[in-house]
GROMACS .gro file of C-alpha atoms in nm:
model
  312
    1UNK     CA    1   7.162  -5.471 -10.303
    2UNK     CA    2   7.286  -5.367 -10.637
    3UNK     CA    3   7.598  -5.202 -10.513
    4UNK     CA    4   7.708  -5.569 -10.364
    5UNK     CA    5   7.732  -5.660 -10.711
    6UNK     CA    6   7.922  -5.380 -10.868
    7UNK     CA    7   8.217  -5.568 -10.887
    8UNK     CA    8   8.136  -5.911 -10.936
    9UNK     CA    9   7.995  -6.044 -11.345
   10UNK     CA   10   7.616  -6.012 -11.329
   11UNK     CA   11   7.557  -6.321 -11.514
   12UNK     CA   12   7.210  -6.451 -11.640
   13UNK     CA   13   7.125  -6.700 -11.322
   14UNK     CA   14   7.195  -6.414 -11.113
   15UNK     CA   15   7.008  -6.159 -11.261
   16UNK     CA   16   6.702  -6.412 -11.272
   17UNK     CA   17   6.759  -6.502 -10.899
   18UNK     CA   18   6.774  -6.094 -10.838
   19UNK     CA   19   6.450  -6.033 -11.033
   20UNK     CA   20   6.235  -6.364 -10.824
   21UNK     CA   21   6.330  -6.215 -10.548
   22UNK     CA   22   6.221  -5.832 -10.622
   23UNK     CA   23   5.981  -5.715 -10.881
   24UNK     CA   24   5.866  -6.069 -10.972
   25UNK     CA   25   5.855  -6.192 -10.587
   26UNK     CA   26   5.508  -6.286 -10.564
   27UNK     CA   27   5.427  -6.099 -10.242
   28UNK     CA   28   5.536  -5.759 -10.481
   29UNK     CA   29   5.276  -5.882 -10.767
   30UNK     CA   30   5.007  -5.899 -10.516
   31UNK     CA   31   5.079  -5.604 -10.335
   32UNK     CA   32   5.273  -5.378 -10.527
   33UNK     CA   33   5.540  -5.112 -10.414
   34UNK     CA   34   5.527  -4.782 -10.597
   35UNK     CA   35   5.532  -4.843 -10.956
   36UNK     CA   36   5.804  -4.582 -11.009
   37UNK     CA   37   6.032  -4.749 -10.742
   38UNK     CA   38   5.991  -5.100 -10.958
   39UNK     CA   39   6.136  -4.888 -11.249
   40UNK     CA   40   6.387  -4.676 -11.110
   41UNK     CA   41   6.484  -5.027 -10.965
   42UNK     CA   42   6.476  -5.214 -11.285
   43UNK     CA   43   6.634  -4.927 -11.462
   44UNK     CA   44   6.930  -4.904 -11.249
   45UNK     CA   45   6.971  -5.303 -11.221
   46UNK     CA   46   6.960  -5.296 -11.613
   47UNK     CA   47   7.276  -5.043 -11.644
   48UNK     CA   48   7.470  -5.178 -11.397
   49UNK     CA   49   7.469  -5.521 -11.624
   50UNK     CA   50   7.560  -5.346 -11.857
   51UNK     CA   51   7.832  -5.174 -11.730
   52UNK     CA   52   7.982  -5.508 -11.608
   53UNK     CA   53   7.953  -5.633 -12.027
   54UNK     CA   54   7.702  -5.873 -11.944
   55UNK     CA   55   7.408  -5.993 -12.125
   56UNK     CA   56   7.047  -5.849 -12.021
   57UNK     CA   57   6.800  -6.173 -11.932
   58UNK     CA   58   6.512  -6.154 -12.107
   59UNK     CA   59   6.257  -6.212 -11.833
   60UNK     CA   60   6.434  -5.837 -11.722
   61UNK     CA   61   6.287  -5.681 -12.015
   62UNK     CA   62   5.960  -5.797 -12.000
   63UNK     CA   63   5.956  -5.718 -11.646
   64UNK     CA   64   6.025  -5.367 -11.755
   65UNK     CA   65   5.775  -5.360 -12.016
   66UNK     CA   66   5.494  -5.470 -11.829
   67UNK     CA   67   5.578  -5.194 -11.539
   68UNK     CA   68   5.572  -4.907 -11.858
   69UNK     CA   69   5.257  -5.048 -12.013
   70UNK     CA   70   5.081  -4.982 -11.634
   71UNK     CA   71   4.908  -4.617 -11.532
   72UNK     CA   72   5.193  -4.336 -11.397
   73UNK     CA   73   4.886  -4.238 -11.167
   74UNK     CA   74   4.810  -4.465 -10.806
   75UNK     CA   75   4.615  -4.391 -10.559
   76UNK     CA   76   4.767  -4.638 -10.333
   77UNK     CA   77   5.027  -4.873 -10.320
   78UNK     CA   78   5.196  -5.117 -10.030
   79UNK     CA   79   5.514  -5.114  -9.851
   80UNK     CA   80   5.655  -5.428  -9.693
   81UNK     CA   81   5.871  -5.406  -9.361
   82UNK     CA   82   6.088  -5.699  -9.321
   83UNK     CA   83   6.066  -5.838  -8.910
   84UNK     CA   84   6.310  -6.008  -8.749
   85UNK     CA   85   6.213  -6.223  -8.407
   86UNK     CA   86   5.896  -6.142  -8.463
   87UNK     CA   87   5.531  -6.344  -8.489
   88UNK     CA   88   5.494  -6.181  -8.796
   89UNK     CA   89   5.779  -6.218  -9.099
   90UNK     CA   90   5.711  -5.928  -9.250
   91UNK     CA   91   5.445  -5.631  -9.242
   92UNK     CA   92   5.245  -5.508  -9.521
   93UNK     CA   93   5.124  -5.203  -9.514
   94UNK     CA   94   4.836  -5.014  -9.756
   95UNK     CA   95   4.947  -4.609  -9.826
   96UNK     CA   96   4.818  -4.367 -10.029
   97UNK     CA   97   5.102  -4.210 -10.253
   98UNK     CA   98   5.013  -3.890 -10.236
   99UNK     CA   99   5.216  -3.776  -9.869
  100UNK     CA  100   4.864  -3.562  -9.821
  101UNK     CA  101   4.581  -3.727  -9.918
  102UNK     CA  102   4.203  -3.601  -9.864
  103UNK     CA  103   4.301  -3.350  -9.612
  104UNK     CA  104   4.561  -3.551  -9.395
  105UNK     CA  105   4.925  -3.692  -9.395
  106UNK     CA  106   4.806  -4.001  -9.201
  107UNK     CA  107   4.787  -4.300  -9.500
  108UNK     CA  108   5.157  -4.305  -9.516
  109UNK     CA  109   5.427  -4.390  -9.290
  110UNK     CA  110   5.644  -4.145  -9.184
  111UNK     CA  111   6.001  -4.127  -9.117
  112UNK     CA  112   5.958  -4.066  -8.750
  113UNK     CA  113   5.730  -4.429  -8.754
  114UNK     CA  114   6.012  -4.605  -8.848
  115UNK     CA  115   6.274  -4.446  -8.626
  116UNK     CA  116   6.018  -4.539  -8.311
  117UNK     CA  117   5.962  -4.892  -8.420
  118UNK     CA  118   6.322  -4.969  -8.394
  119UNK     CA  119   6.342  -4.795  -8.055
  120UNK     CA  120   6.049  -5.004  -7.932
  121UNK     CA  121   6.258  -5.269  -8.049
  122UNK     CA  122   6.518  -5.202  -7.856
  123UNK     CA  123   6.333  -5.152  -7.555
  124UNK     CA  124   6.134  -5.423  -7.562
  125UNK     CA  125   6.081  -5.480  -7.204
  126UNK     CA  126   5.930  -5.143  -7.159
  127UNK     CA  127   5.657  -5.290  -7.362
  128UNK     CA  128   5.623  -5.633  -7.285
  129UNK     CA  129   5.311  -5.728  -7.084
  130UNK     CA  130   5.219  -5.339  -7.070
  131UNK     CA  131   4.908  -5.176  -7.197
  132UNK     CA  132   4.958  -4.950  -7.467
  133UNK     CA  133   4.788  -4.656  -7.611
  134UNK     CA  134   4.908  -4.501  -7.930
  135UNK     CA  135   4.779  -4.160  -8.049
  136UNK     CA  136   4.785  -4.064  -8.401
  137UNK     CA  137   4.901  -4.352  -8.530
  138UNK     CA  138   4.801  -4.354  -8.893
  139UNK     CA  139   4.857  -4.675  -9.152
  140UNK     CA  140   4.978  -4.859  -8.826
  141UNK     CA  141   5.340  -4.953  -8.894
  142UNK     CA  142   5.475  -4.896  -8.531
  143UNK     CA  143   5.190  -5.054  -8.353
  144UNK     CA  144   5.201  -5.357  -8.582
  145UNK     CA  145   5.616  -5.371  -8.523
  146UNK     CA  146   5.496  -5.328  -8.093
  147UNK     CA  147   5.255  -5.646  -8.118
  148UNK     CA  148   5.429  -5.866  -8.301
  149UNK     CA  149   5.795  -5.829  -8.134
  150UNK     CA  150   5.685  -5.686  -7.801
  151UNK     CA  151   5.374  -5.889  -7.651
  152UNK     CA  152   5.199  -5.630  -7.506
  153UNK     CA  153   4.883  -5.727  -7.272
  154UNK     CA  154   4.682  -5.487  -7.467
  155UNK     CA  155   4.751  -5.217  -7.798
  156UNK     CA  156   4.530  -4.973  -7.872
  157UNK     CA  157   4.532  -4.781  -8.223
  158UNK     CA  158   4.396  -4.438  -8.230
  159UNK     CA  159   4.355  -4.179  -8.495
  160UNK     CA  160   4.064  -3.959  -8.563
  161UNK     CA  161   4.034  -3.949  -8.948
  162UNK     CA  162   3.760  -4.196  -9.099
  163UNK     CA  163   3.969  -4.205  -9.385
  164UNK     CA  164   4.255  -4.316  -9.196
  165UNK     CA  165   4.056  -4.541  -8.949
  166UNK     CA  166   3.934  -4.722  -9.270
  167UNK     CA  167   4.234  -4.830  -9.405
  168UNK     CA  168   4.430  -4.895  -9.065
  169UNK     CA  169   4.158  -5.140  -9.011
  170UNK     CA  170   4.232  -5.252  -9.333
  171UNK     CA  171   4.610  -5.323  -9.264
  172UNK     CA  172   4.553  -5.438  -8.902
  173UNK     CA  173   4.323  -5.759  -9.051
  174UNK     CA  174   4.538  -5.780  -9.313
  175UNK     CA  175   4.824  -5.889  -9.128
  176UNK     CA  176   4.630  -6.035  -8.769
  177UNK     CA  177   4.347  -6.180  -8.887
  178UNK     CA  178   4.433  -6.412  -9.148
  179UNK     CA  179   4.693  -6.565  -8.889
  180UNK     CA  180   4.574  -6.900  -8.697
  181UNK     CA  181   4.743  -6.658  -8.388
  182UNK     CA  182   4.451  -6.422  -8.444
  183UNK     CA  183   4.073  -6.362  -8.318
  184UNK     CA  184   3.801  -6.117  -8.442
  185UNK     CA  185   3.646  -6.010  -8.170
  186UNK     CA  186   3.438  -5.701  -8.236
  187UNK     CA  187   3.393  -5.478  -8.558
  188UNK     CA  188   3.275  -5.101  -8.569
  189UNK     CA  189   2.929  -5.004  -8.504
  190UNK     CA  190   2.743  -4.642  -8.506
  191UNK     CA  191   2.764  -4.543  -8.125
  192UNK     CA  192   3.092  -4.656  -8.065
  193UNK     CA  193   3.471  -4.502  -8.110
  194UNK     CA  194   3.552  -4.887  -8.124
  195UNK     CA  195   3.633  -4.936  -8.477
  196UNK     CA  196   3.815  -5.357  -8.462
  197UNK     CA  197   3.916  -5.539  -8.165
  198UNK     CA  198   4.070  -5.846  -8.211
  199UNK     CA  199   4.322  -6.119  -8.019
  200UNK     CA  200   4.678  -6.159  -8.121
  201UNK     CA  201   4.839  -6.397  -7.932
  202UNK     CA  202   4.811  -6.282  -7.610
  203UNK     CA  203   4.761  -5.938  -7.730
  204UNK     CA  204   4.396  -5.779  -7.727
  205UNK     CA  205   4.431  -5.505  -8.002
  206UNK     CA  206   4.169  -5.216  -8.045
  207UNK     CA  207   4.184  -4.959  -8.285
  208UNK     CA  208   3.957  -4.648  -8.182
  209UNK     CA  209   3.800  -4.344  -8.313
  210UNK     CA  210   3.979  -4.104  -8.082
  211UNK     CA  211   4.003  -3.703  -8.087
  212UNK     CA  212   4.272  -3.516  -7.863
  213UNK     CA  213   4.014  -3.323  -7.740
  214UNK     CA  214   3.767  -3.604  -7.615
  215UNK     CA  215   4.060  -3.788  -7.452
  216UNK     CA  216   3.910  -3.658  -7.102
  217UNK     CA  217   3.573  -3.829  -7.200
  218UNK     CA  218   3.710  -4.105  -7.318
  219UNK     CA  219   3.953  -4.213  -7.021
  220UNK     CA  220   3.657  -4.163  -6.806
  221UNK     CA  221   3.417  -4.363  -6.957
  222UNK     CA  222   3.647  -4.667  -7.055
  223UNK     CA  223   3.875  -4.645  -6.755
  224UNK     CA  224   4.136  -4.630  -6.972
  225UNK     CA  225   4.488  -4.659  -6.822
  226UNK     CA  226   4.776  -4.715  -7.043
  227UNK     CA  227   5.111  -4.816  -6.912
  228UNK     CA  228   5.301  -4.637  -7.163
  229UNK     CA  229   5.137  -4.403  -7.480
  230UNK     CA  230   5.367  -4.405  -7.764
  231UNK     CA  231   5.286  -4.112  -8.060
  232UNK     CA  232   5.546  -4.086  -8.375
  233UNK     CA  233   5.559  -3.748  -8.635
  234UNK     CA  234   5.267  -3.574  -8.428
  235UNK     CA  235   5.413  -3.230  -8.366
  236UNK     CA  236   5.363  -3.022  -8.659
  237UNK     CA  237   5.106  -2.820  -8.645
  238UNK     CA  238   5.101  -2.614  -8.291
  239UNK     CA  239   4.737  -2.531  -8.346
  240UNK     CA  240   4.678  -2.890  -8.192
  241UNK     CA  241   4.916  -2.902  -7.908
  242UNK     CA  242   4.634  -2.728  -7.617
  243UNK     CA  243   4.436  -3.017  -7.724
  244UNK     CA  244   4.734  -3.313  -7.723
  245UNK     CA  245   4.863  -3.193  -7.398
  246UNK     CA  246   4.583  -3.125  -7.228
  247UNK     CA  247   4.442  -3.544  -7.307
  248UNK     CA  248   4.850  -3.627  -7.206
  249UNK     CA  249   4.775  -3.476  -6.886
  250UNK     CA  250   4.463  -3.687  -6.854
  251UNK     CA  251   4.633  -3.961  -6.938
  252UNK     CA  252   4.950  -3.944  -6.785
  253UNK     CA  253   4.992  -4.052  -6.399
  254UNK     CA  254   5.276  -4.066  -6.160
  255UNK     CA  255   5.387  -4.443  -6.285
  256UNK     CA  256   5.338  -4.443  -6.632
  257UNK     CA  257   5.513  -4.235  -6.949
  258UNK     CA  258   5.476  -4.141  -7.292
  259UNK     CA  259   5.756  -4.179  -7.572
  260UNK     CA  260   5.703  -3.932  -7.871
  261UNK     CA  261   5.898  -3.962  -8.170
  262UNK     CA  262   5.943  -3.620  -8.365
  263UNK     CA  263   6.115  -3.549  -8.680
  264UNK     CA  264   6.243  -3.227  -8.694
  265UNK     CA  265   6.120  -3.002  -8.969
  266UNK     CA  266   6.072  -2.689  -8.793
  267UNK     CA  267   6.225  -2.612  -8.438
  268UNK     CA  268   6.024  -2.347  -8.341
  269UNK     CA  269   5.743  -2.579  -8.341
  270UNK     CA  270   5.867  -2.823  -8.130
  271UNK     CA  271   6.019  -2.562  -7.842
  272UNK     CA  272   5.603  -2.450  -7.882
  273UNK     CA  273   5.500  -2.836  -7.782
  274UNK     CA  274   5.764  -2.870  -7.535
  275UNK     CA  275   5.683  -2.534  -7.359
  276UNK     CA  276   5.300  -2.644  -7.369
  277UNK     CA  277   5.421  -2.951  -7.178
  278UNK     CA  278   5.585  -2.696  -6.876
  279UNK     CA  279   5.218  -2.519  -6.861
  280UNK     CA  280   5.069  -2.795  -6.787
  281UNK     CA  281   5.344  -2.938  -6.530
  282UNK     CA  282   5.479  -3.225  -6.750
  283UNK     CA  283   5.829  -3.241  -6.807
  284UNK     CA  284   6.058  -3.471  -7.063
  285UNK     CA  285   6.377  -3.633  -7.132
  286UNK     CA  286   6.596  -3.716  -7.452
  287UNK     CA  287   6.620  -4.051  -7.484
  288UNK     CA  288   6.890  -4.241  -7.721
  289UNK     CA  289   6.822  -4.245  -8.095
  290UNK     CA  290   6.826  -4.675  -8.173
  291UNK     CA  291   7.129  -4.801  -8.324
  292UNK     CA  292   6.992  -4.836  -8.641
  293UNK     CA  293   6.858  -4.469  -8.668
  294UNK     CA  294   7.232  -4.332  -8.652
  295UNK     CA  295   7.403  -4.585  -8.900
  296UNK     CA  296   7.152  -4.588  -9.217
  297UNK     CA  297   7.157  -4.298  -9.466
  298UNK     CA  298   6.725  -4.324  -9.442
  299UNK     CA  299   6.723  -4.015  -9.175
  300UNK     CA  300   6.629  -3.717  -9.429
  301UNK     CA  301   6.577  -3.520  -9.121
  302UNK     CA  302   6.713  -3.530  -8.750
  303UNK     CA  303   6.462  -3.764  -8.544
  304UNK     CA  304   6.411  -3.678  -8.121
  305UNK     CA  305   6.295  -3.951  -7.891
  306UNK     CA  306   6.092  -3.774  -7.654
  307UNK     CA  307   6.056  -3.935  -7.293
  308UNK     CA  308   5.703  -3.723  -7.120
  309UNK     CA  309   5.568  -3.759  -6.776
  310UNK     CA  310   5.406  -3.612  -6.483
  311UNK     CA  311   5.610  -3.333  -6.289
  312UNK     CA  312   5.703  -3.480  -5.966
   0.00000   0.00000   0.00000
């Protein structure tokens, strides 16, 4: 935003039209961004004023002050994903800020989340009507992006860390149930891997308590048969992939698919998921990064789209 205005006089209604609309919007002073962003932001807004010889507005400076007079230490903060053509405006999302967080790297969102929203985007019709089973899907930001834009008959959230469960549930009623669109159906009990099910629309959403490893159980019990199961920034740790391809297996028929989404950090573990897929007779296809994904300067790491299914 700030480099739009590098040549043009930053005068005082502009800056104060800049600032509503950022740190003093008041969806940011109710759910705040990272504290350090808000600074760096302010910081950098600040020089570039200056650089143009203009006046600093006032409001700008207390802004700043109030930001420095708050804790350098949070435990969580919120991120908020801007929709377009969606039920939803915008999504707002709880995260830890710590990337690993009481044992897991699930209460963030991940690059590889945002790279398979936008391809879900894209292919909307793959999605629309469909039932659709998500594995490992952390804070929620992909699934949330899937309901609102795609329609699906029926999304089902799945993680396995309480931790994790606890504050997806958080964001899913967050942003479903206080919308007149939205009905709370069922909460989490004792005996039950149901966690929140609620309608959206014409969506029924679940999110479930689900293991790789009791996948098997799971599908056999529920009669669980999803159309397409979507999974983003899974594959990095190859201790898990007997377990994650073994439940694909289960899952996976001759008409339905999976799309995985994998940043790549290390190669050598992805060739080790890809050759667990071949042992257990699945193959898979590239698919097309989303035109978004090769245009922004966000990718800190090269993304795959992943297209899995039964050997024929």
């Amino acid at each position: 935003v700030l480099e739009e205005y590098k040549t043009y006089d930053l005068k005082l209604d502009i800056q104060k039209q800049i600032l509503d609309n950022t740190i003093n919007n008041d969806l940011i002073k109710r759910y705040p961004i990272k504290i350090s962003y808000q600074k760096a932001f302010l910081k950098l807004f600040m020089q570039k004023i200056e650089e143009g010889g203009n006046e600093i507005h006032d409001d700008l400076y207390a802004a700043y002050c109030r930001l420095i007079s708050l804790p350098d230490k949070e435990s969580v903060h919120y991120r908020h994903f801007l929709i377009q053509n969606g039920t939803l405006n915008c999504i707002t999302l709880k995260e830890s800020t710590n990337l690993i967080s009481q044992g897991t790297t699930g209460l963030c969102s991940w690059q590889g989340a945002i790279v398979l929203s936008q391809w879900c985007v894209e292919n909307k019709e793959q999605f629309c009507g469909k039932n659709i089973l998500e594995l490992g899907c952390g804070v929620g930001l992909t699934g949330m992006n899937v309901i609102s834009i795609c329609s699906p008959k029926q999304y089902i959230f799945s993680d396995c860390h309480p931790t994790v469960l606890n504050m997806l549930c958080e964001n899913v009623k967050f942003n479903f149930i206080s919308n007149k669109r939205s009905e709370l159906l069922n909460t989490s009990d004792t005996t039950s891997k149901l966690q929140l099910q609620l309608k959206y629309e014409q969506t029924n959403v679940q999110v479930i308590d689900l293991k790789w490893e009791d996948i098997d159980e799971y599908v056999l019990k529920n009669s669980l048969q999803p159309d397409v199961i979507i999974a983003a920034d899974i594959l990095y740790d190859s201790n898990s992939f007997g377990a994650l391809t073994l439940g694909l297996k289960r899952l996976l028929a001759s008409n339905n698919y999976a799309i995985f989404a994998a940043t790549i950090r290390n190669e050598d573990t992805v060739s080790q998921f890809l050759e667990h897929l071949g042992n257990y007779d699945l193959v898979f296809e590239e698919c097309s990064l989303p035109r978004w994904a090769t245009s922004v300067e966000l990718i800190y790491a090269p993304v795959r789209i992943l297209k899995i299914s039964q050997k024929i």
